[in-house]
Coordinates of C-alpha atoms in Angstrom, one line a residue:
Chain A
M269 CA 0.0 0.0 0.0
N270 CA 2.9 2.3 0.8
R271 CA 4.2 1.8 -2.8
V272 CA 0.8 2.7 -4.2
F273 CA 0.9 6.0 -2.3
K274 CA 4.5 6.6 -3.2
I275 CA 3.8 6.2 -6.9
A276 CA 0.6 8.3 -6.6
F277 CA 2.6 11.1 -4.9
R278 CA 5.3 11.1 -7.6
N279 CA 2.6 11.1 -10.3
L280 CA 1.1 14.2 -8.7
L281 CA 4.5 15.9 -8.6
R282 CA 5.0 14.9 -12.3
Y283 CA 2.3 17.5 -13.3
K284 CA 3.4 20.1 -10.7
R285 CA 1.6 23.1 -12.1
R286 CA -1.7 21.3 -12.5
T287 CA -1.4 19.7 -9.1
I288 CA -0.5 23.0 -7.4
L289 CA -3.4 24.9 -9.1
T290 CA -5.9 22.2 -8.3
S291 CA -4.7 21.9 -4.7
L292 CA -4.9 25.7 -4.3
L293 CA -8.5 25.6 -5.5
I294 CA -9.4 22.9 -3.1
T295 CA -7.4 24.6 -0.3
F296 CA -9.3 27.8 -1.1
G297 CA -12.6 26.0 -0.7
I298 CA -11.6 24.5 2.6
V299 CA -10.3 27.9 3.9
L300 CA -13.5 29.5 2.8
V301 CA -15.6 27.0 4.7
I302 CA -13.4 27.1 7.9
M303 CA -13.3 30.9 7.9
F304 CA -17.0 31.3 7.1
S305 CA -18.0 28.7 9.7
G306 CA -15.8 30.4 12.3
L307 CA -17.0 33.9 11.6
A308 CA -20.7 33.0 11.1
G309 CA -20.6 30.6 14.0
S310 CA -19.0 33.3 16.2
F311 CA -21.6 35.9 15.1
K312 CA -24.4 33.5 15.7
T313 CA -23.1 32.5 19.1
M314 CA -22.5 36.1 20.1
M315 CA -25.9 37.2 19.0
I316 CA -27.6 34.3 20.8
G317 CA -25.5 35.2 23.8
Q318 CA -26.6 38.8 23.6
I319 CA -30.2 37.8 23.4
T320 CA -30.3 35.1 26.0
D321 CA -27.8 36.6 28.5
S322 CA -29.1 40.1 28.5
N323 CA -32.8 39.9 28.0
L324 CA -34.7 36.8 26.9
A325 CA -33.0 34.0 28.9
Q326 CA -32.4 30.6 27.4
M327 CA -35.9 29.2 28.2
Q328 CA -39.2 30.6 29.5
I329 CA -42.2 28.9 31.1
H330 CA -45.6 30.5 30.8
K331 CA -49.2 29.7 31.4
K332 CA -50.5 27.8 28.4
G333 CA -51.5 30.2 25.6
Y334 CA -49.4 33.2 26.7
V335 CA -46.9 33.1 23.9
S336 CA -49.5 33.0 21.2
S337 CA -51.0 36.3 22.6
I338 CA -47.7 37.8 23.7
D339 CA -48.1 40.9 21.6
T340 CA -51.0 42.1 23.8
M341 CA -49.2 41.2 27.0
P342 CA -52.3 39.7 28.6
L343 CA -52.5 39.9 32.4
D344 CA -55.1 37.2 32.8
L345 CA -52.6 34.4 31.9
T346 CA -50.5 34.6 35.0
L347 CA -49.0 32.0 37.2
N348 CA -50.4 32.1 40.7
T349 CA -48.4 31.3 43.8
N350 CA -49.3 27.6 43.8
Q351 CA -48.4 27.2 40.1
Y352 CA -45.2 29.1 40.6
K353 CA -44.2 26.8 43.5
K354 CA -45.0 23.7 41.5
I355 CA -42.7 24.9 38.7
E356 CA -40.0 26.0 41.2
Q357 CA -39.9 22.5 42.7
L358 CA -39.6 21.0 39.2
L359 CA -36.7 23.4 38.4
S360 CA -34.9 22.9 41.6
N361 CA -34.8 19.1 41.0
D362 CA -33.1 19.6 37.7
S363 CA -29.3 19.7 38.1
E364 CA -28.8 21.1 34.6
I365 CA -30.6 24.4 35.6
I366 CA -28.4 27.0 37.3
A367 CA -31.0 29.7 37.9
W368 CA -34.5 30.9 37.2
T369 CA -36.3 34.1 37.8
P370 CA -39.9 35.3 37.8
R371 CA -41.1 38.1 35.6
I372 CA -44.2 40.1 34.9
K373 CA -44.7 41.7 31.5
L374 CA -47.0 44.7 31.3
N375 CA -48.0 47.6 29.2
A376 CA -48.2 50.9 31.0
M377 CA -48.6 54.7 30.3
L378 CA -45.5 56.7 31.2
S379 CA -45.9 60.3 32.0
N380 CA -43.2 62.9 32.6
F381 CA -45.9 65.3 33.8
T382 CA -46.0 67.0 30.4
D383 CA -46.2 64.2 27.9
T384 CA -47.5 60.7 28.1
T385 CA -46.5 57.6 26.1
N386 CA -46.8 53.8 26.1
I387 CA -44.1 51.7 27.6
R388 CA -43.6 47.9 27.6
L389 CA -42.2 46.9 30.9
N390 CA -40.4 43.8 32.2
A391 CA -40.9 43.6 35.9
I392 CA -38.0 41.6 37.4
S393 CA -36.6 40.3 40.6
P394 CA -33.2 42.0 40.3
E395 CA -31.2 39.4 42.4
S396 CA -32.3 36.4 40.4
E397 CA -32.6 38.2 37.1
I398 CA -28.9 38.9 37.1
L399 CA -28.2 35.1 37.5
V400 CA -30.4 34.2 34.6
C401 CA -29.4 37.1 32.3
P402 CA -25.8 38.0 33.6
N403 CA -25.3 40.6 30.8
V404 CA -28.5 42.6 31.4
G405 CA -26.6 45.4 33.1
D406 CA -24.2 45.7 30.1
R407 CA -26.9 47.5 28.1
I408 CA -27.9 49.9 30.9
T409 CA -26.5 53.3 31.5
F410 CA -26.7 54.2 35.1
D411 CA -25.9 57.4 36.9
K412 CA -22.2 57.5 37.5
K413 CA -22.8 58.4 41.2
R414 CA -25.1 55.4 41.7
E415 CA -23.9 53.5 44.8
S416 CA -26.4 50.6 44.7
K417 CA -24.9 47.4 43.3
I418 CA -28.4 46.1 42.7
L419 CA -29.7 46.3 39.2
L420 CA -32.9 47.9 40.3
N421 CA -34.3 49.0 43.6
K422 CA -38.0 49.4 44.4
G423 CA -39.4 52.6 43.2
E424 CA -36.9 52.7 40.2
V425 CA -37.4 52.1 36.6
I426 CA -35.1 51.7 33.7
I427 CA -36.5 53.0 30.4
P428 CA -35.6 52.3 26.8
E429 CA -33.2 54.9 25.2
K430 CA -35.6 55.7 22.4
L431 CA -38.3 56.6 24.8
A432 CA -35.9 58.6 27.0
R433 CA -34.9 60.6 23.9
G434 CA -38.4 61.1 22.7
M435 CA -39.7 62.2 26.1
K436 CA -36.5 64.1 27.0
L437 CA -36.0 62.1 30.1
K438 CA -32.8 61.8 32.0
I439 CA -31.5 59.5 34.7
G440 CA -32.9 60.6 38.1
D441 CA -36.0 62.2 36.5
P442 CA -39.3 61.4 38.2
I443 CA -42.1 59.8 36.2
V444 CA -45.5 58.3 36.7
L445 CA -46.5 54.9 35.5
V446 CA -50.2 54.1 35.0
A447 CA -51.4 50.6 34.3
N448 CA -54.6 48.7 34.0
N449 CA -54.8 45.5 36.0
K450 CA -56.5 42.4 34.7
D451 CA -59.9 43.6 36.0
G452 CA -59.6 46.8 34.1
S453 CA -59.1 49.1 37.1
V454 CA -56.4 51.8 36.7
N455 CA -53.6 52.5 39.1
G456 CA -50.7 54.9 39.0
L457 CA -47.4 55.1 40.9
N458 CA -44.4 57.5 41.0
F459 CA -41.0 56.2 40.0
K460 CA -37.5 57.5 39.5
I461 CA -35.5 56.8 36.4
A462 CA -32.5 54.7 37.5
G463 CA -31.1 53.9 34.1
I464 CA -31.5 54.0 30.4
I465 CA -31.3 50.8 28.4
E466 CA -30.2 50.4 24.8
S467 CA -32.4 48.3 22.5
I468 CA -31.6 44.9 21.1
L469 CA -33.1 42.7 18.5
G470 CA -36.7 41.6 19.0
P471 CA -39.8 43.1 20.7
Q472 CA -38.4 42.2 24.1
G473 CA -35.4 44.2 23.3
K474 CA -37.4 47.5 23.5
E475 CA -38.7 46.9 27.0
G476 CA -38.0 48.9 30.1
Y477 CA -37.4 47.4 33.5
M478 CA -39.1 47.8 36.9
H479 CA -39.0 45.8 40.2
I480 CA -41.4 42.9 40.3
N481 CA -42.9 44.0 43.6
D482 CA -43.6 47.4 42.2
A483 CA -45.4 45.8 39.3
Q484 CA -47.5 43.6 41.6
E485 CA -48.4 46.8 43.5
L486 CA -49.2 48.7 40.3
L487 CA -51.3 45.9 39.0
R488 CA -52.9 45.5 42.4
M489 CA -52.2 41.8 42.7
N490 CA -53.5 40.8 46.1
R491 CA -51.5 37.6 46.0
P492 CA -48.2 37.5 44.1
E493 CA -48.5 36.4 40.5
V494 CA -46.0 36.1 37.7
I495 CA -46.2 36.0 33.9
E496 CA -43.2 34.1 33.1
I497 CA -40.3 32.2 34.6
A498 CA -37.0 32.6 32.8
I499 CA -34.4 29.8 33.0
R500 CA -30.6 29.5 32.6
L501 CA -28.7 26.3 32.2
H502 CA -25.2 25.3 33.3
D503 CA -24.5 24.3 29.7
F504 CA -26.2 26.0 26.8
D505 CA -25.3 23.0 24.5
K506 CA -27.7 20.9 26.6
L507 CA -30.6 23.2 25.9
N508 CA -32.6 20.9 23.6
K509 CA -32.1 17.9 26.0
V510 CA -33.2 19.9 29.0
F511 CA -36.1 21.5 27.1
K512 CA -37.4 18.0 26.1
A513 CA -37.2 16.7 29.6
L514 CA -38.9 19.8 31.1
S515 CA -41.6 19.8 28.4
A516 CA -42.4 16.2 29.2
K517 CA -42.6 17.0 33.0
L518 CA -44.7 20.1 32.5
K519 CA -47.2 18.2 30.3
T520 CA -48.1 16.2 33.4
F521 CA -49.6 19.4 35.0
I522 CA -53.2 19.4 33.7
N523 CA -55.8 22.1 34.4
K524 CA -59.4 21.5 35.2
K525 CA -60.3 21.2 31.5
G526 CA -57.8 18.4 31.2
K527 CA -55.4 20.4 29.1
P528 CA -51.8 21.3 29.9
E529 CA -51.4 24.0 32.4
F530 CA -48.1 25.4 31.3
E531 CA -46.0 25.9 28.2
I532 CA -42.2 26.1 27.8
H533 CA -40.2 27.6 25.0
T534 CA -36.6 28.0 24.1
W535 CA -35.2 31.3 23.0
E536 CA -35.6 30.2 19.4
K537 CA -39.4 30.3 19.6
L538 CA -39.3 33.7 21.3
S539 CA -36.8 35.7 19.3
P540 CA -36.9 36.7 15.6
F541 CA -33.1 36.2 15.6
S542 CA -33.7 32.4 15.4
N543 CA -34.6 32.9 11.7
I544 CA -31.3 34.7 11.1
A545 CA -29.6 31.9 12.9
I546 CA -31.3 29.4 10.6
M547 CA -30.1 31.5 7.6
I548 CA -26.6 31.5 9.0
D549 CA -26.7 27.7 9.3
F550 CA -28.1 27.5 5.8
M551 CA -25.3 29.7 4.4
T552 CA -22.7 27.6 6.2
I553 CA -24.2 24.5 4.5
T554 CA -24.2 26.3 1.2
M555 CA -20.5 27.1 1.7
K556 CA -19.9 23.4 2.3
I557 CA -21.8 22.5 -0.8
I558 CA -19.7 24.9 -2.8
M559 CA -16.5 23.4 -1.3
I560 CA -17.8 19.9 -2.2
A561 CA -18.5 21.0 -5.8
I562 CA -15.0 22.6 -6.0
V563 CA -13.3 19.4 -4.7
L564 CA -15.5 17.1 -6.9
I565 CA -15.0 19.0 -10.1
S566 CA -11.3 19.7 -9.5
I567 CA -10.3 16.2 -8.7
L568 CA -12.6 14.6 -11.3
N569 CA -11.0 16.9 -14.0
V570 CA -7.5 16.2 -12.9
M571 CA -8.0 12.5 -12.7
M572 CA -9.7 12.3 -16.1
M573 CA -6.9 14.2 -17.6
S574 CA -4.4 12.0 -15.9
V575 CA -6.0 8.8 -17.1
Y576 CA -6.2 10.2 -20.7
E577 CA -2.5 11.3 -20.7
R578 CA -1.3 8.1 -19.1
T579 CA -3.2 5.6 -21.2
R580 CA 0.0 4.0 -22.6
E581 CA 1.4 3.8 -19.1
I582 CA -1.9 2.1 -17.9
G583 CA -1.5 -0.3 -20.9
T584 CA 2.1 -1.1 -19.7
M585 CA 0.9 -1.7 -16.2
A586 CA -1.9 -4.0 -17.4
A587 CA 0.3 -5.8 -19.9
I588 CA 2.9 -6.7 -17.3
G589 CA 0.2 -8.2 -15.1
T590 CA -1.0 -5.5 -12.7
S591 CA -4.5 -6.4 -11.7
P592 CA -7.3 -4.1 -12.5
G593 CA -7.9 -3.5 -8.8
R594 CA -4.3 -2.4 -8.3
I595 CA -4.5 0.0 -11.3
M596 CA -7.7 1.4 -9.8
S597 CA -6.1 1.8 -6.4
L598 CA -3.2 3.8 -8.0
F599 CA -5.6 6.4 -9.3
I600 CA -7.8 6.5 -6.2
A601 CA -4.6 7.0 -4.2
E602 CA -3.7 10.0 -6.3
G603 CA -7.1 11.6 -5.7
I604 CA -6.9 10.8 -1.9
M605 CA -3.4 12.3 -1.8
M606 CA -4.5 15.5 -3.5
G607 CA -7.5 15.8 -1.2
L608 CA -5.4 15.0 1.9
I609 CA -2.6 17.5 1.0
S610 CA -5.2 20.2 0.2
A611 CA -7.1 19.4 3.4
I612 CA -4.0 19.6 5.6
I613 CA -2.9 22.9 4.0
G614 CA -6.5 24.3 4.0
N615 CA -6.9 23.4 7.7
I616 CA -3.6 25.0 8.6
I617 CA -4.4 28.2 6.7
G618 CA -8.0 28.3 7.9
F619 CA -7.0 27.7 11.5
S620 CA -4.2 30.3 11.2
G621 CA -6.8 32.8 9.7
I622 CA -9.1 32.2 12.7
F623 CA -6.2 32.6 15.1
L624 CA -5.2 35.9 13.4
L625 CA -8.8 37.2 13.5
N626 CA -8.8 36.6 17.2
I627 CA -5.6 38.5 17.6
Y628 CA -6.7 41.5 15.4
K629 CA -10.2 41.6 16.9
I630 CA -12.9 42.4 14.3
S631 CA -15.5 44.8 15.6
F632 CA -18.8 45.5 13.8
S633 CA -22.2 47.0 14.3
F634 CA -25.4 45.1 14.2
G635 CA -28.6 47.1 14.3
R636 CA -28.1 49.6 17.1
Q637 CA -25.3 47.7 18.7
E638 CA -21.9 49.0 18.0
N639 CA -18.4 47.7 18.6
L640 CA -19.4 44.1 18.8
I641 CA -16.3 42.0 18.7
L642 CA -16.2 38.7 16.8
S643 CA -14.3 35.9 18.4
P644 CA -14.3 33.3 15.6
S645 CA -13.5 29.8 16.6
V646 CA -13.5 26.5 14.9
N647 CA -13.4 23.2 16.8
I648 CA -11.5 20.1 16.0
T649 CA -14.7 18.2 15.2
E650 CA -15.5 20.8 12.5
L651 CA -12.0 20.5 11.1
L652 CA -12.3 16.7 11.1
W653 CA -15.7 16.9 9.4
V654 CA -14.4 19.3 6.7
S655 CA -11.3 17.1 6.1
G656 CA -13.5 14.0 6.1
I657 CA -15.9 15.5 3.5
V658 CA -12.9 16.5 1.3
L659 CA -11.4 13.0 1.5
F660 CA -14.7 11.3 0.8
I661 CA -15.3 13.5 -2.2
S662 CA -11.7 13.0 -3.4
V663 CA -12.3 9.2 -3.4
F664 CA -15.7 9.6 -5.0
A665 CA -14.4 11.9 -7.7
S666 CA -11.5 9.5 -8.5
L667 CA -13.7 6.5 -8.8
Q668 CA -14.9 7.0 -12.3
P669 CA -11.5 7.8 -13.9
A670 CA -9.9 5.0 -11.8
Y671 CA -12.5 2.5 -12.9
K672 CA -12.0 3.6 -16.5
A673 CA -8.3 3.1 -16.2
S674 CA -8.8 -0.4 -14.6
K675 CA -11.1 -1.5 -17.4
M676 CA -8.7 -0.6 -20.3
E677 CA -7.6 -3.4 -22.5
P678 CA -3.8 -3.4 -22.5
V679 CA -3.7 -3.9 -26.2
D680 CA -5.8 -0.8 -26.9
A681 CA -4.1 1.3 -24.2
L682 CA -0.6 0.4 -25.6
R683 CA -1.7 1.6 -29.0
H684 CA -2.8 5.0 -27.6
V685 CA -0.8 7.9 -29.0
Chain B
M184 CA 5.9 -30.5 -24.8
A185 CA 6.4 -27.0 -26.4
L186 CA 6.1 -24.0 -24.3
V187 CA 3.9 -22.2 -26.8
Q188 CA 1.5 -24.1 -29.0
I189 CA -0.7 -22.3 -31.5
E190 CA -3.4 -24.2 -33.2
N191 CA -5.4 -22.9 -36.2
V192 CA -5.3 -19.3 -34.8
S193 CA -7.0 -16.6 -36.7
K194 CA -7.6 -13.0 -35.7
T195 CA -10.0 -10.7 -37.5
Y196 CA -10.4 -7.0 -36.8
K197 CA -13.6 -5.2 -37.7
T198 CA -13.5 -1.5 -38.7
G199 CA -17.0 -0.5 -39.5
D200 CA -18.1 -2.9 -42.3
I201 CA -14.6 -3.8 -43.3
E202 CA -13.1 -7.0 -41.9
V203 CA -9.3 -7.2 -41.7
K204 CA -7.7 -10.7 -41.2
A205 CA -4.6 -9.9 -39.2
L206 CA -3.7 -13.6 -38.6
N207 CA -4.9 -16.4 -40.8
D208 CA -5.0 -20.0 -39.6
I209 CA -1.6 -20.1 -37.9
N210 CA -0.1 -23.3 -36.5
L211 CA 3.2 -23.4 -34.7
A212 CA 5.0 -24.6 -31.6
I213 CA 7.8 -22.8 -29.8
E214 CA 10.1 -24.8 -27.5
K215 CA 11.4 -23.8 -24.1
S216 CA 14.5 -21.6 -24.1
A217 CA 14.1 -20.7 -27.7
F218 CA 15.1 -17.4 -29.2
V219 CA 12.5 -16.7 -31.8
S220 CA 11.8 -13.8 -34.1
F221 CA 8.8 -13.0 -36.1
V222 CA 9.7 -10.9 -39.2
G223 CA 7.8 -9.4 -41.9
P224 CA 6.7 -6.0 -43.4
S225 CA 4.5 -3.6 -41.6
G226 CA 0.9 -4.9 -41.3
S227 CA 2.0 -8.5 -41.7
G228 CA 0.6 -9.4 -38.3
K229 CA 3.8 -9.5 -36.2
T230 CA 2.4 -7.4 -33.3
T231 CA -1.0 -9.3 -33.4
M232 CA 1.0 -12.5 -33.2
L233 CA 2.9 -11.3 -30.2
N234 CA -0.2 -10.0 -28.6
M235 CA -1.9 -13.4 -28.9
I236 CA 1.1 -15.3 -27.5
G237 CA 1.5 -12.6 -24.8
C238 CA -2.1 -13.1 -23.7
L239 CA -2.8 -9.4 -24.4
D240 CA -5.5 -10.3 -26.9
K241 CA -7.7 -13.2 -27.8
P242 CA -7.9 -15.0 -31.1
T243 CA -11.1 -14.9 -33.1
K244 CA -10.6 -18.6 -33.8
G245 CA -8.2 -21.3 -32.7
K246 CA -6.4 -22.3 -29.6
I247 CA -3.3 -21.0 -27.8
L248 CA -1.6 -23.1 -25.1
I249 CA 1.2 -21.7 -23.0
D250 CA 3.0 -23.8 -20.5
D251 CA 0.1 -26.3 -21.0
K252 CA -2.6 -23.8 -20.2
Q253 CA -5.2 -22.9 -22.7
V254 CA -5.0 -19.1 -22.4
D255 CA -7.5 -18.1 -25.1
I256 CA -10.3 -19.1 -22.8
F257 CA -9.1 -17.0 -19.8
N258 CA -11.1 -14.0 -18.7
R259 CA -9.5 -10.5 -18.3
Q260 CA -8.5 -11.0 -14.7
K261 CA -7.0 -14.5 -15.2
R262 CA -5.1 -13.3 -18.3
A263 CA -3.6 -10.5 -16.2
A264 CA -2.6 -12.9 -13.4
F265 CA -1.1 -15.3 -16.0
R266 CA 0.9 -12.5 -17.6
G267 CA 2.2 -11.4 -14.2
Q268 CA 3.4 -14.8 -13.3
R269 CA 4.7 -16.2 -16.5
I270 CA 5.3 -13.6 -19.2
G271 CA 7.7 -10.6 -19.3
F272 CA 7.3 -7.8 -21.8
I273 CA 9.8 -5.5 -23.6
F274 CA 8.3 -2.7 -25.6
Q275 CA 9.5 -0.8 -28.6
S276 CA 9.3 2.6 -26.7
F277 CA 10.7 1.0 -23.5
N278 CA 7.5 2.0 -21.6
L279 CA 9.4 2.6 -18.3
F280 CA 7.4 4.4 -15.6
P281 CA 8.8 7.9 -15.7
V282 CA 8.2 8.6 -12.0
L283 CA 10.2 5.5 -10.9
T284 CA 14.0 5.1 -10.9
A285 CA 15.7 2.3 -12.8
Y286 CA 15.7 0.3 -9.6
E287 CA 12.1 1.0 -8.8
N288 CA 11.0 0.2 -12.4
I289 CA 12.5 -3.2 -12.0
E290 CA 11.0 -3.5 -8.6
Y291 CA 7.5 -2.7 -9.8
P292 CA 6.4 -6.2 -10.9
L293 CA 7.9 -7.7 -7.7
V294 CA 5.9 -5.4 -5.5
M295 CA 2.8 -4.7 -7.4
I296 CA 2.3 -8.1 -8.9
K297 CA 4.2 -10.7 -7.1
N298 CA 4.3 -9.2 -3.6
E299 CA 7.8 -10.4 -2.9
P300 CA 9.4 -9.6 0.4
L301 CA 11.9 -6.7 0.6
E302 CA 15.1 -8.8 1.0
K303 CA 14.3 -11.1 -1.8
R304 CA 13.3 -8.2 -4.0
K305 CA 16.6 -6.5 -3.3
E306 CA 18.6 -9.6 -4.1
L307 CA 16.7 -10.2 -7.4
I308 CA 17.0 -6.6 -8.5
L309 CA 20.7 -6.2 -7.8
D310 CA 21.4 -9.5 -9.5
I311 CA 19.5 -8.5 -12.7
L312 CA 20.9 -5.0 -12.7
D313 CA 24.3 -6.5 -12.6
S314 CA 23.4 -8.9 -15.4
V315 CA 22.2 -6.0 -17.7
N316 CA 25.2 -4.0 -16.6
M317 CA 23.1 -1.2 -15.1
L318 CA 24.0 -1.4 -11.5
N319 CA 25.7 2.0 -11.5
Q320 CA 22.6 3.6 -13.1
K321 CA 20.1 2.2 -10.7
D322 CA 19.1 5.5 -9.1
K323 CA 18.5 7.3 -12.3
F324 CA 15.1 8.1 -13.7
P325 CA 14.2 7.1 -17.2
D326 CA 14.6 10.6 -18.6
Q327 CA 18.3 10.5 -17.4
L328 CA 19.1 7.4 -19.4
S329 CA 19.9 6.8 -23.0
G330 CA 17.7 4.7 -25.3
G331 CA 20.0 1.7 -25.0
Q332 CA 20.1 2.0 -21.2
K333 CA 16.3 2.3 -21.0
Q334 CA 15.9 -0.9 -23.0
R335 CA 18.4 -2.6 -20.6
V336 CA 16.2 -1.6 -17.7
A337 CA 13.1 -2.8 -19.6
I338 CA 14.8 -6.1 -20.2
A339 CA 15.7 -6.3 -16.5
R340 CA 12.1 -5.5 -15.5
A341 CA 10.8 -8.2 -17.9
L342 CA 13.2 -10.8 -16.5
V343 CA 13.2 -10.0 -12.7
T344 CA 10.1 -12.1 -12.1
Q345 CA 11.8 -15.0 -13.8
P346 CA 9.1 -15.6 -16.4
K347 CA 9.1 -18.5 -18.7
L348 CA 8.5 -16.3 -21.7
V349 CA 9.5 -12.8 -22.7
M350 CA 7.7 -11.0 -25.5
A351 CA 9.5 -8.1 -27.2
D352 CA 7.7 -6.2 -29.9
E353 CA 10.3 -4.5 -32.1
P354 CA 12.6 -3.9 -29.1
T355 CA 15.3 -2.3 -31.2
A356 CA 13.1 0.0 -33.4
N357 CA 13.9 3.1 -31.4
L358 CA 17.6 2.4 -31.0
D359 CA 20.7 3.1 -33.1
K360 CA 22.5 0.3 -34.8
E361 CA 25.1 -0.3 -32.1
S362 CA 22.6 -0.2 -29.3
S363 CA 20.3 -2.5 -31.2
I364 CA 22.9 -5.1 -31.5
N365 CA 23.9 -4.7 -27.9
V366 CA 20.3 -5.0 -26.7
I367 CA 19.5 -8.1 -28.8
R368 CA 22.8 -9.8 -27.7
L369 CA 21.9 -8.9 -24.1
M370 CA 18.5 -10.6 -24.6
R371 CA 20.3 -13.7 -26.0
D372 CA 22.7 -13.7 -23.0
M373 CA 19.7 -13.5 -20.7
K374 CA 18.0 -16.3 -22.5
D375 CA 21.1 -18.4 -21.9
K376 CA 21.5 -17.4 -18.3
F377 CA 17.9 -17.8 -17.2
S378 CA 16.7 -20.4 -19.8
T379 CA 13.9 -18.0 -20.7
T380 CA 12.1 -18.2 -24.1
F381 CA 12.4 -14.9 -26.0
I382 CA 10.0 -14.1 -28.8
F383 CA 10.5 -10.8 -30.6
S384 CA 9.5 -9.1 -33.7
T385 CA 11.7 -7.1 -36.0
H386 CA 12.1 -6.0 -39.6
D387 CA 15.8 -5.2 -39.2
P388 CA 17.8 -7.9 -41.1
Q389 CA 20.8 -7.6 -38.8
I390 CA 18.7 -8.3 -35.8
M391 CA 17.0 -11.2 -37.6
E392 CA 20.3 -12.9 -37.9
E393 CA 20.6 -13.1 -34.1
A394 CA 17.5 -15.2 -33.8
E395 CA 17.7 -19.0 -33.5
I396 CA 14.4 -19.5 -35.2
T397 CA 12.8 -17.0 -37.5
Y398 CA 9.1 -17.0 -38.6
N399 CA 8.2 -15.0 -41.6
L400 CA 4.8 -13.5 -41.6
V401 CA 3.1 -12.2 -44.8
D402 CA -0.5 -11.0 -44.7
G403 CA -1.2 -12.8 -41.5
K404 CA 0.2 -16.1 -42.7
L405 CA 3.4 -18.0 -42.0
S406 CA 5.5 -18.4 -45.1

């Protein structure tokens, strides 16, 4: 077998220019896939991180039917104390879950005593919110003199920057929030602006923040109620596994009508970015298909040329008794070697490119977010997959020319000019 | 028993509607250790004759026995194996593998066909290189050798597997006079040394004289 590869390697060197050009083309394809996967994967991971770690959380549990009517932020689909406790017990028994936090989502009227506008508010428990969304504070501008380390104190609100600009509101300004509770009665409370939050992608990205106890008071909830429970896992990669397990357990909670009491969703169902993430995955697959086409056409072309140019040589091999299988293996070995060499070079260049991109940090803007820094990465599994695909396609592309070579009649091949 | 026995062999080629009879009812027997030449003008059927005996082609009619085996009924795979074990080939254009050195060219059939172990290979190759007086050129690639040297390597490659029969189609056609004589004499020496049967074709009268037996082919028939 060593001899087969030795001959194959020398035959590749025999047509140096052609081998180099073809290998360069394949290498380019591999580098393209590695770089694109690294960059796109990094962008996707970063954006998912932005969304789940600063606002949405990785999973959310609601009363059944809430998400389908989320645009109206209904207050009649709340989880009461008993229901909340049931879920809390379920979550505390799952070792994959690191933290969870209750939230109330509400629409309110904000008044600066001159003008009034609508505001979407996310009422949170600051201590547990920071555990579920550790980056929530990154988007908020606080007063530089603020002493409190807590995200939000009672009596404070954080308002979206667009609204602050429109209403000419500054940190420290007093405002009034007026809200209807689920019975339709109206209540209003005074608040102080503690911070201004920048928007991110999705409707939830334009919400302001208030303390959950303030929301319960504003909405005149006699007994504590929550709208959603946001969840964070130890390992994001186990999201689907944990989601399936929790879904199954939550389905066992049935209401009086015999229907499921709760619903659970991952961030993908709650954020429009999931569509962009799907597009990114689709584009990565497209890149891989382009690479496969490059490898397939390049190697097929080279091997066909090789078989044609070396017809007499094949005739000699066959005449002196080389078996058709051996002749076939010689040409397949050439294809494999070309694929292998290109894969090794492509992996080295691609990996170096990713390494350099991490040294010379690339910053970019996405929507209203500026100076986002990409940290592209590519794991060994991805490199092995790309190399495996290249090698498989190299063998596949060599098969037809190699088969043709093995089927040549020596007498005809020796006559070839 | 003759090494090669040809009984009523005919070969017809079809080109469109035209049929060309390259060999016409040939009968002959070639003994072991013979040094045989087929002579005749171009198109007389010399190459076809050699292709039949060398198991590279099958006759349209008739029977060919080599070393008591009826080879005309062999399939492709079996013919290839038979050639690898029993027949050596020397070509007009040398047909050495350009990516292999003289040593590696000779080694090729031992590795790729006979799977001989390294030590035995080395012994056989050095011995045959010495016999063809190419020991000092063993590491050169074919494009670094003269025509005569290339043909010496080709002879060594044909003989290294110790075949019973060596086929050489116009082995001197691409060589100058002096090299031609040297090559044909080397072939004869090898025949004497290894008791191998050599069958070659030529239309060079000086080369014909070196053969022990000469068959004259005219229009596909022995005359």
